[in-house]
CSV table of C-alpha atoms in Angstrom, one decimal:
chain,number,residue,atom,x,y,z
A,11,MET,CA,38.5,4.3,-14.2
A,12,GLN,CA,36.4,5.8,-11.8
A,13,SER,CA,32.8,5.1,-11.8
A,14,HIS,CA,31.0,8.0,-10.0
A,15,GLU,CA,29.8,9.5,-13.2
A,16,HIS,CA,28.3,5.9,-14.2
A,17,GLY,CA,26.4,5.9,-11.0
A,18,ALA,CA,25.3,9.7,-11.3
A,19,GLU,CA,24.0,8.9,-15.1
A,20,GLY,CA,21.8,6.0,-14.0
A,21,HIS,CA,20.4,8.2,-11.1
A,22,ARG,CA,19.4,10.7,-13.8
A,23,HIS,CA,17.8,8.0,-16.3
A,24,GLY,CA,15.8,6.6,-13.5
A,25,ALA,CA,14.1,9.3,-12.3
A,26,HIS,CA,12.6,10.2,-15.6
A,27,THR,CA,10.9,6.9,-15.7
A,28,HIS,CA,7.1,7.0,-16.1
A,29,VAL,CA,5.2,5.5,-13.0
A,30,HIS,CA,1.8,4.4,-12.2
A,31,ALA,CA,0.0,7.2,-9.8
A,32,PRO,CA,-3.7,8.0,-9.1
A,33,SER,CA,-5.2,10.1,-11.5
A,34,GLY,CA,-6.7,13.4,-11.3
A,35,GLY,CA,-9.6,11.9,-11.6
A,36,MET,CA,-9.1,9.5,-8.8
A,37,THR,CA,-8.4,12.7,-6.6
A,38,ALA,CA,-11.9,14.1,-7.2
A,39,ILE,CA,-13.7,10.7,-6.9
A,40,LEU,CA,-11.8,10.3,-3.0
A,41,GLY,CA,-13.1,14.0,-2.4
A,42,GLY,CA,-16.8,12.9,-3.0
A,43,ALA,CA,-16.4,9.9,-1.2
A,44,VAL,CA,-15.2,12.2,2.0
A,45,VAL,CA,-18.4,14.1,1.4
A,46,ALA,CA,-20.5,10.9,1.1
A,47,THR,CA,-19.1,8.8,3.9
A,48,PHE,CA,-19.5,11.8,6.3
A,49,ALA,CA,-23.1,12.3,5.6
A,50,LEU,CA,-23.4,8.2,6.0
A,51,VAL,CA,-21.9,8.0,9.3
A,52,PHE,CA,-24.4,10.7,10.6
A,53,VAL,CA,-27.7,8.7,9.1
A,54,GLU,CA,-26.2,5.5,10.9
A,55,LEU,CA,-25.4,7.0,14.1
A,56,ALA,CA,-28.7,8.4,14.2
A,57,ALA,CA,-30.7,5.4,13.0
A,58,GLY,CA,-28.7,3.2,15.2
A,59,TYR,CA,-29.6,4.8,18.3
A,60,ALA,CA,-33.1,4.9,17.3
A,61,SER,CA,-33.6,1.6,16.5
A,62,HIS,CA,-31.2,0.0,19.4
A,63,SER,CA,-28.9,-1.6,16.7
A,64,MET,CA,-25.7,-2.3,17.8
A,65,ALA,CA,-24.6,-3.2,14.3
A,66,LEU,CA,-25.5,-0.2,12.6
A,67,ILE,CA,-23.6,2.2,15.7
A,68,SER,CA,-20.4,-0.3,14.8
A,69,ASP,CA,-20.9,0.4,11.1
A,70,ALA,CA,-21.0,4.4,11.9
A,71,VAL,CA,-18.2,4.3,14.0
A,72,HIS,CA,-16.3,2.0,11.5
A,73,ASN,CA,-17.4,4.9,8.7
A,74,MET,CA,-16.9,7.7,11.1
A,75,THR,CA,-13.0,6.3,10.9
A,76,ASP,CA,-13.0,6.2,7.5
A,77,VAL,CA,-13.6,10.0,6.9
A,78,PRO,CA,-10.4,11.2,8.6
A,79,THR,CA,-8.5,8.4,6.7
A,80,MET,CA,-10.2,9.3,3.3
A,81,VAL,CA,-9.1,12.8,3.8
A,82,ILE,CA,-5.4,11.6,4.2
A,83,SER,CA,-5.6,9.5,1.1
A,84,TRP,CA,-6.8,12.2,-0.7
A,85,LEU,CA,-3.9,14.4,0.7
A,86,ALA,CA,-1.7,11.9,-0.6
A,87,THR,CA,-3.0,11.2,-4.0
A,88,VAL,CA,-2.0,15.2,-4.2
A,89,TRP,CA,1.3,15.1,-2.6
A,90,ALA,CA,2.1,12.0,-4.6
A,91,SER,CA,1.8,14.0,-7.8
A,92,ARG,CA,4.2,16.9,-6.5
A,93,PRO,CA,7.7,17.2,-8.5
A,94,PRO,CA,10.9,16.5,-6.3
A,95,THR,CA,12.1,19.2,-4.9
A,96,ARG,CA,15.6,20.5,-3.2
A,97,GLU,CA,14.6,18.7,0.1
A,98,LYS,CA,12.3,15.8,-0.8
A,99,THR,CA,14.6,14.7,-3.8
A,100,TYR,CA,12.5,11.4,-4.7
A,101,GLY,CA,9.2,13.2,-4.4
A,102,TYR,CA,6.2,12.5,-2.5
A,103,HIS,CA,5.8,9.1,-3.6
A,104,ARG,CA,5.8,7.8,0.2
A,105,ALA,CA,3.2,9.9,0.6
A,106,GLY,CA,0.3,7.2,0.1
A,107,ILE,CA,2.4,4.7,1.7
A,108,LEU,CA,2.1,6.6,4.8
A,109,ALA,CA,-1.2,7.2,4.3
A,110,ALA,CA,-1.9,4.0,4.0
A,111,PHE,CA,0.0,3.0,7.3
A,112,VAL,CA,-2.2,5.3,9.4
A,113,ASN,CA,-5.1,4.1,8.3
A,114,ALA,CA,-4.7,0.7,9.4
A,115,MET,CA,-3.5,1.9,12.6
A,116,LEU,CA,-6.6,4.0,12.8
A,117,LEU,CA,-8.7,1.0,12.0
A,118,ALA,CA,-7.5,-1.7,14.1
A,119,ILE,CA,-8.1,0.4,17.1
A,120,VAL,CA,-11.8,0.8,16.1
A,121,ALA,CA,-11.9,-2.8,15.3
A,122,ILE,CA,-10.5,-3.8,18.9
A,123,PHE,CA,-13.4,-1.5,20.4
A,124,LEU,CA,-16.3,-2.7,18.3
A,125,VAL,CA,-15.2,-6.2,19.6
A,126,PHE,CA,-15.5,-5.4,23.0
A,127,GLU,CA,-18.6,-3.4,22.9
A,128,SER,CA,-20.5,-5.9,21.2
A,129,ILE,CA,-19.4,-8.6,23.7
A,130,GLU,CA,-20.8,-6.3,26.0
A,131,ARG,CA,-24.2,-6.4,24.5
A,132,LEU,CA,-24.3,-10.0,23.9
A,133,ARG,CA,-24.3,-10.2,27.6
A,134,HIS,CA,-27.2,-7.8,28.0
A,135,PRO,CA,-29.4,-7.9,24.7
A,136,VAL,CA,-31.3,-4.8,23.9
A,137,GLU,CA,-34.7,-5.2,21.5
A,138,VAL,CA,-33.9,-3.9,17.6
A,139,GLN,CA,-36.2,-1.9,15.7
A,140,THR,CA,-35.5,-4.1,12.4
A,141,ASN,CA,-37.2,-1.7,10.1
A,142,VAL,CA,-34.8,1.0,10.7
A,143,MET,CA,-31.8,-1.3,10.9
A,144,LEU,CA,-32.6,-2.8,7.7
A,145,TRP,CA,-33.5,0.6,5.7
A,146,VAL,CA,-30.2,2.2,6.7
A,147,SER,CA,-28.0,-0.6,5.8
A,148,VAL,CA,-29.3,-0.7,2.5
A,149,PHE,CA,-28.7,3.0,2.0
A,150,ALA,CA,-25.4,2.4,3.3
A,151,LEU,CA,-24.7,-0.5,1.2
A,152,VAL,CA,-25.4,2.2,-2.1
A,153,ILE,CA,-22.9,4.8,-0.6
A,154,ASN,CA,-20.1,2.0,0.3
A,155,GLY,CA,-20.8,-0.3,-2.9
A,156,GLY,CA,-20.6,2.8,-4.8
A,157,ILE,CA,-17.4,4.2,-3.6
A,158,THR,CA,-15.7,0.5,-3.9
A,159,LEU,CA,-17.0,0.7,-7.8
A,160,ALA,CA,-15.4,3.9,-8.0
A,161,VAL,CA,-11.8,3.0,-6.8
A,162,HIS,CA,-11.7,0.0,-8.3
A,163,SER,CA,-9.7,0.7,-11.1
A,164,GLU,CA,-6.9,2.1,-9.4
A,165,ARG,CA,-6.6,-0.5,-6.8
A,166,ARG,CA,-3.0,-1.1,-7.5
A,167,ASP,CA,-2.1,1.9,-5.5
A,168,LEU,CA,-1.4,0.8,-2.1
A,169,ASN,CA,-3.2,4.0,-0.8
A,170,VAL,CA,-6.1,3.7,-3.1
A,171,ARG,CA,-6.1,0.2,-2.1
A,172,SER,CA,-6.7,0.1,1.3
A,173,ILE,CA,-9.6,2.7,0.7
A,174,TRP,CA,-11.4,0.0,-1.7
A,175,ILE,CA,-10.4,-2.7,1.2
A,176,HIS,CA,-12.4,-0.9,3.6
A,177,ASN,CA,-15.5,0.4,1.5
A,178,LEU,CA,-15.9,-3.4,0.1
A,179,GLY,CA,-15.8,-4.6,3.9
A,180,ASP,CA,-18.3,-2.2,4.6
A,181,ALA,CA,-20.2,-3.0,1.7
A,182,LEU,CA,-20.3,-6.7,2.9
A,183,SER,CA,-21.2,-5.6,6.4
A,184,ASN,CA,-24.2,-3.8,5.2
A,185,ILE,CA,-25.2,-7.1,3.3
A,186,ALA,CA,-24.5,-8.7,6.8
A,187,ILE,CA,-26.6,-6.1,8.6
A,188,VAL,CA,-29.4,-6.4,6.0
A,189,ALA,CA,-29.6,-10.2,6.5
A,190,GLY,CA,-29.3,-9.9,10.1
A,191,ALA,CA,-32.2,-6.9,10.4
A,192,LEU,CA,-34.4,-10.0,8.7
A,193,ALA,CA,-33.5,-13.1,10.5
A,194,ILE,CA,-34.2,-10.6,14.0
A,195,ARG,CA,-37.3,-9.7,12.5
A,196,TRP,CA,-38.4,-13.7,11.5
A,197,THR,CA,-37.0,-15.2,14.6
A,198,GLY,CA,-37.0,-12.5,17.5
A,199,ALA,CA,-33.1,-13.0,18.0
A,200,ALA,CA,-31.7,-9.8,19.4
A,201,TRP,CA,-28.0,-11.9,19.9
A,202,VAL,CA,-27.7,-12.0,15.7
A,203,ASP,CA,-27.0,-8.3,16.1
A,204,PRO,CA,-24.0,-8.1,18.1
A,205,VAL,CA,-22.5,-11.2,16.5
A,206,ILE,CA,-22.8,-9.1,13.1
A,207,SER,CA,-20.9,-6.3,15.1
A,208,ILE,CA,-18.2,-8.7,16.3
A,209,ALA,CA,-17.9,-9.9,12.8
A,210,ILE,CA,-17.6,-6.7,11.4
A,211,GLY,CA,-14.7,-5.9,13.8
A,212,GLY,CA,-13.0,-9.1,12.9
A,213,MET,CA,-13.1,-8.4,9.7
A,214,VAL,CA,-11.7,-4.8,9.7
A,215,LEU,CA,-8.7,-5.9,11.8
A,216,TRP,CA,-7.8,-8.8,9.4
A,217,SER,CA,-8.2,-6.6,6.4
A,218,SER,CA,-5.9,-3.6,8.6
A,219,ALA,CA,-3.3,-6.0,9.2
A,220,GLY,CA,-2.8,-7.1,6.0
A,221,ILE,CA,-2.5,-3.3,5.0
A,222,LEU,CA,-0.1,-2.3,7.9
A,223,ARG,CA,2.0,-5.4,7.4
A,224,GLU,CA,3.0,-4.4,3.5
A,225,SER,CA,3.0,-0.6,4.1
A,226,SER,CA,5.7,-0.9,7.3
A,227,HIS,CA,7.5,-3.3,5.0
A,228,ILE,CA,7.8,-0.7,2.3
A,229,LEU,CA,8.7,2.1,4.9
A,230,LEU,CA,11.1,0.0,6.5
A,231,GLU,CA,13.0,-0.1,2.8
A,232,GLY,CA,12.5,-3.7,2.7
A,233,LEU,CA,13.0,-5.9,-0.7
A,234,PRO,CA,9.8,-5.6,-3.1
A,235,ARG,CA,7.7,-8.4,-2.4
A,236,ASN,CA,7.8,-11.5,-5.1
A,237,MET,CA,11.3,-10.4,-6.0
A,238,GLN,CA,14.6,-12.1,-5.0
A,239,LEU,CA,17.9,-10.8,-4.6
A,240,GLU,CA,19.7,-13.7,-6.2
A,241,GLN,CA,17.8,-13.4,-9.2
A,242,VAL,CA,18.6,-10.0,-9.9
A,243,ALA,CA,22.2,-10.6,-9.2
A,244,GLY,CA,22.4,-13.9,-11.4
A,245,ALA,CA,20.2,-11.3,-14.1
A,246,LEU,CA,22.7,-8.9,-14.0
A,247,LEU,CA,25.6,-11.4,-14.2
A,248,ARG,CA,24.6,-12.8,-17.5
A,249,ILE,CA,25.2,-9.2,-18.9
A,250,ALA,CA,28.6,-9.3,-20.8
A,251,GLY,CA,31.2,-7.8,-19.2
A,252,VAL,CA,29.9,-8.0,-15.5
A,253,GLN,CA,32.1,-9.6,-13.6
A,254,GLU,CA,31.1,-8.7,-10.0
A,255,VAL,CA,27.7,-7.7,-8.0
A,256,HIS,CA,27.8,-6.7,-4.5
A,257,ASP,CA,26.4,-3.8,-2.1
A,258,ILE,CA,22.9,-4.5,-3.7
A,259,HIS,CA,19.9,-2.6,-2.5
A,260,ILE,CA,16.7,-2.8,-3.6
A,261,TRP,CA,13.8,-0.9,-2.2
A,262,THR,CA,9.9,0.6,-3.0
A,263,LEU,CA,9.5,4.4,-3.2
A,264,GLY,CA,6.0,4.4,-3.9
A,265,THR,CA,3.4,2.2,-5.7
A,266,GLU,CA,5.1,0.4,-8.9
A,267,LEU,CA,8.3,2.4,-8.1
A,268,ASN,CA,11.3,0.7,-7.4
A,269,ALA,CA,14.9,1.5,-6.8
A,270,ILE,CA,18.3,0.0,-6.6
A,271,SER,CA,21.8,0.7,-6.0
A,272,CYS,CA,24.7,-1.9,-6.3
A,273,HIS,CA,28.2,-1.9,-7.4
A,274,VAL,CA,29.1,-3.6,-10.5
A,275,ARG,CA,32.7,-5.0,-11.3
A,276,ILE,CA,33.7,-4.7,-15.2
A,277,PRO,CA,37.1,-4.9,-17.3
A,278,ASP,CA,39.0,-1.7,-17.9
A,279,MET,CA,37.3,-0.5,-21.0
A,280,HIS,CA,36.9,2.9,-22.3
A,281,MET,CA,33.7,4.9,-21.1
A,282,GLU,CA,31.7,4.5,-24.5
A,283,GLU,CA,31.8,0.7,-23.6
A,284,SER,CA,30.8,0.9,-20.1
A,285,GLU,CA,27.8,3.0,-21.6
A,286,LYS,CA,26.7,0.6,-23.1
A,287,ILE,CA,27.0,-2.1,-20.5
A,288,LEU,CA,25.1,0.3,-18.0
A,289,ALA,CA,22.3,0.5,-20.7
A,290,GLN,CA,21.7,-2.9,-20.4
A,291,ILE,CA,21.9,-3.2,-16.8
A,292,ARG,CA,19.1,-0.7,-16.9
A,293,GLU,CA,17.1,-2.4,-19.8
A,294,VAL,CA,17.3,-6.0,-17.3
A,295,LEU,CA,16.3,-4.1,-14.4
A,296,ALA,CA,13.2,-2.3,-16.0
A,297,ARG,CA,12.2,-5.2,-17.8
A,298,ASP,CA,12.2,-8.2,-15.8
A,299,PHE,CA,12.2,-7.0,-12.5
A,300,ARG,CA,9.9,-3.4,-13.0
A,301,VAL,CA,12.9,-1.7,-11.4
A,302,THR,CA,13.0,1.6,-12.8
A,303,HIS,CA,15.6,4.0,-10.6
A,304,ALA,CA,19.0,2.7,-11.0
A,305,THR,CA,22.0,4.4,-9.4
A,306,VAL,CA,25.1,1.7,-10.4
A,307,GLN,CA,28.6,2.3,-9.8
A,308,PHE,CA,31.2,0.4,-11.7
A,309,GLU,CA,34.3,-0.5,-10.3
A,310,ARG,CA,37.4,-2.2,-11.5
A,311,ALA,CA,39.2,-2.9,-8.0
A,312,GLY,CA,38.6,-6.5,-6.0
A,313,LEU,CA,36.0,-6.4,-3.2
A,314,PRO,CA,37.6,-6.2,-0.1
A,315,ALA,CA,37.3,-9.3,2.3
A,316,GLU,CA,34.8,-7.6,4.6
A,317,ALA,CA,32.2,-6.5,2.0
A,318,GLY,CA,29.8,-8.8,0.2
A,319,LEU,CA,26.5,-9.2,-2.2
A,320,TYR,CA,24.1,-9.1,0.6
A,321,MET,CA,26.8,-11.2,3.2
A,322,PRO,CA,29.0,-12.6,3.5
A,323,GLU,CA,29.9,-13.5,-0.1
A,324,PRO,CA,29.9,-11.6,-3.3
A,325,VAL,CA,28.2,-13.1,-6.6
A,326,ARG,CA,30.7,-13.6,-9.4
A,327,GLY,CA,30.1,-14.5,-13.1
A,328,SER,CA,32.0,-17.4,-14.8
A,329,LYS,CA,35.8,-17.1,-15.4
């Protein structure tokens, strides 16, 4: 019994599974966020220069980086909704993951720059005009807080989550700047401004590192988080008729879209019976592991000695 038709059948079923993707409304929200953030950059740069506030300038540079990254994310949400083509047979689900990776790289570079500039300001303090610093930071808090709330509902998407984390961090940094402006006004401690800037840079670096780690794991075809290969194989072996599972590969195509390819050894039987086993395999994968795109190759022959599930030995069912 040849198994190629079963693998193709599993592949076709997986291709039509509904998956979570950013809505058209989210695409419009990201477009509006780009415009609002671009305007905020100019306000903060002008105010930071006029008030001699390193914290405002640092936040402006941070927001300036958010402009191209938001554009990338907006384009990614548009690309991710495109259907598969002859060349892009999986569609454009990876566009959002790639955007998140680029965003994290840019933010990490900016964070390092902010820390070094702030250390220099600590060595050479400058008097800060707290009135401008205070009101502009409140304005920035309204913008960044509004964007954070607007994208909150779609934060499960890694691409959108990067924007959510960025703007949440911006909003928190704006609160810190407000507190810093009040502290400088009441105590005259000029060092508060660069210290806040260093804290902002550290927070940006921490958040971007997490996104970079997750997006690179997906781009390198890593096993989806919170999933163990042994558990997947064990669940398949509990299906009646499945004798052995090997050569399992599980990866993430896009947000909440996981795929699997594997070889399954079953007894010699009529094709109609093997189709029932295939349906059970797909049901278990979708229900228990949220794997919605399955390619299964059935085999009768024994496993070659040099092959294995994930090396070195295959998983076999009870006799």
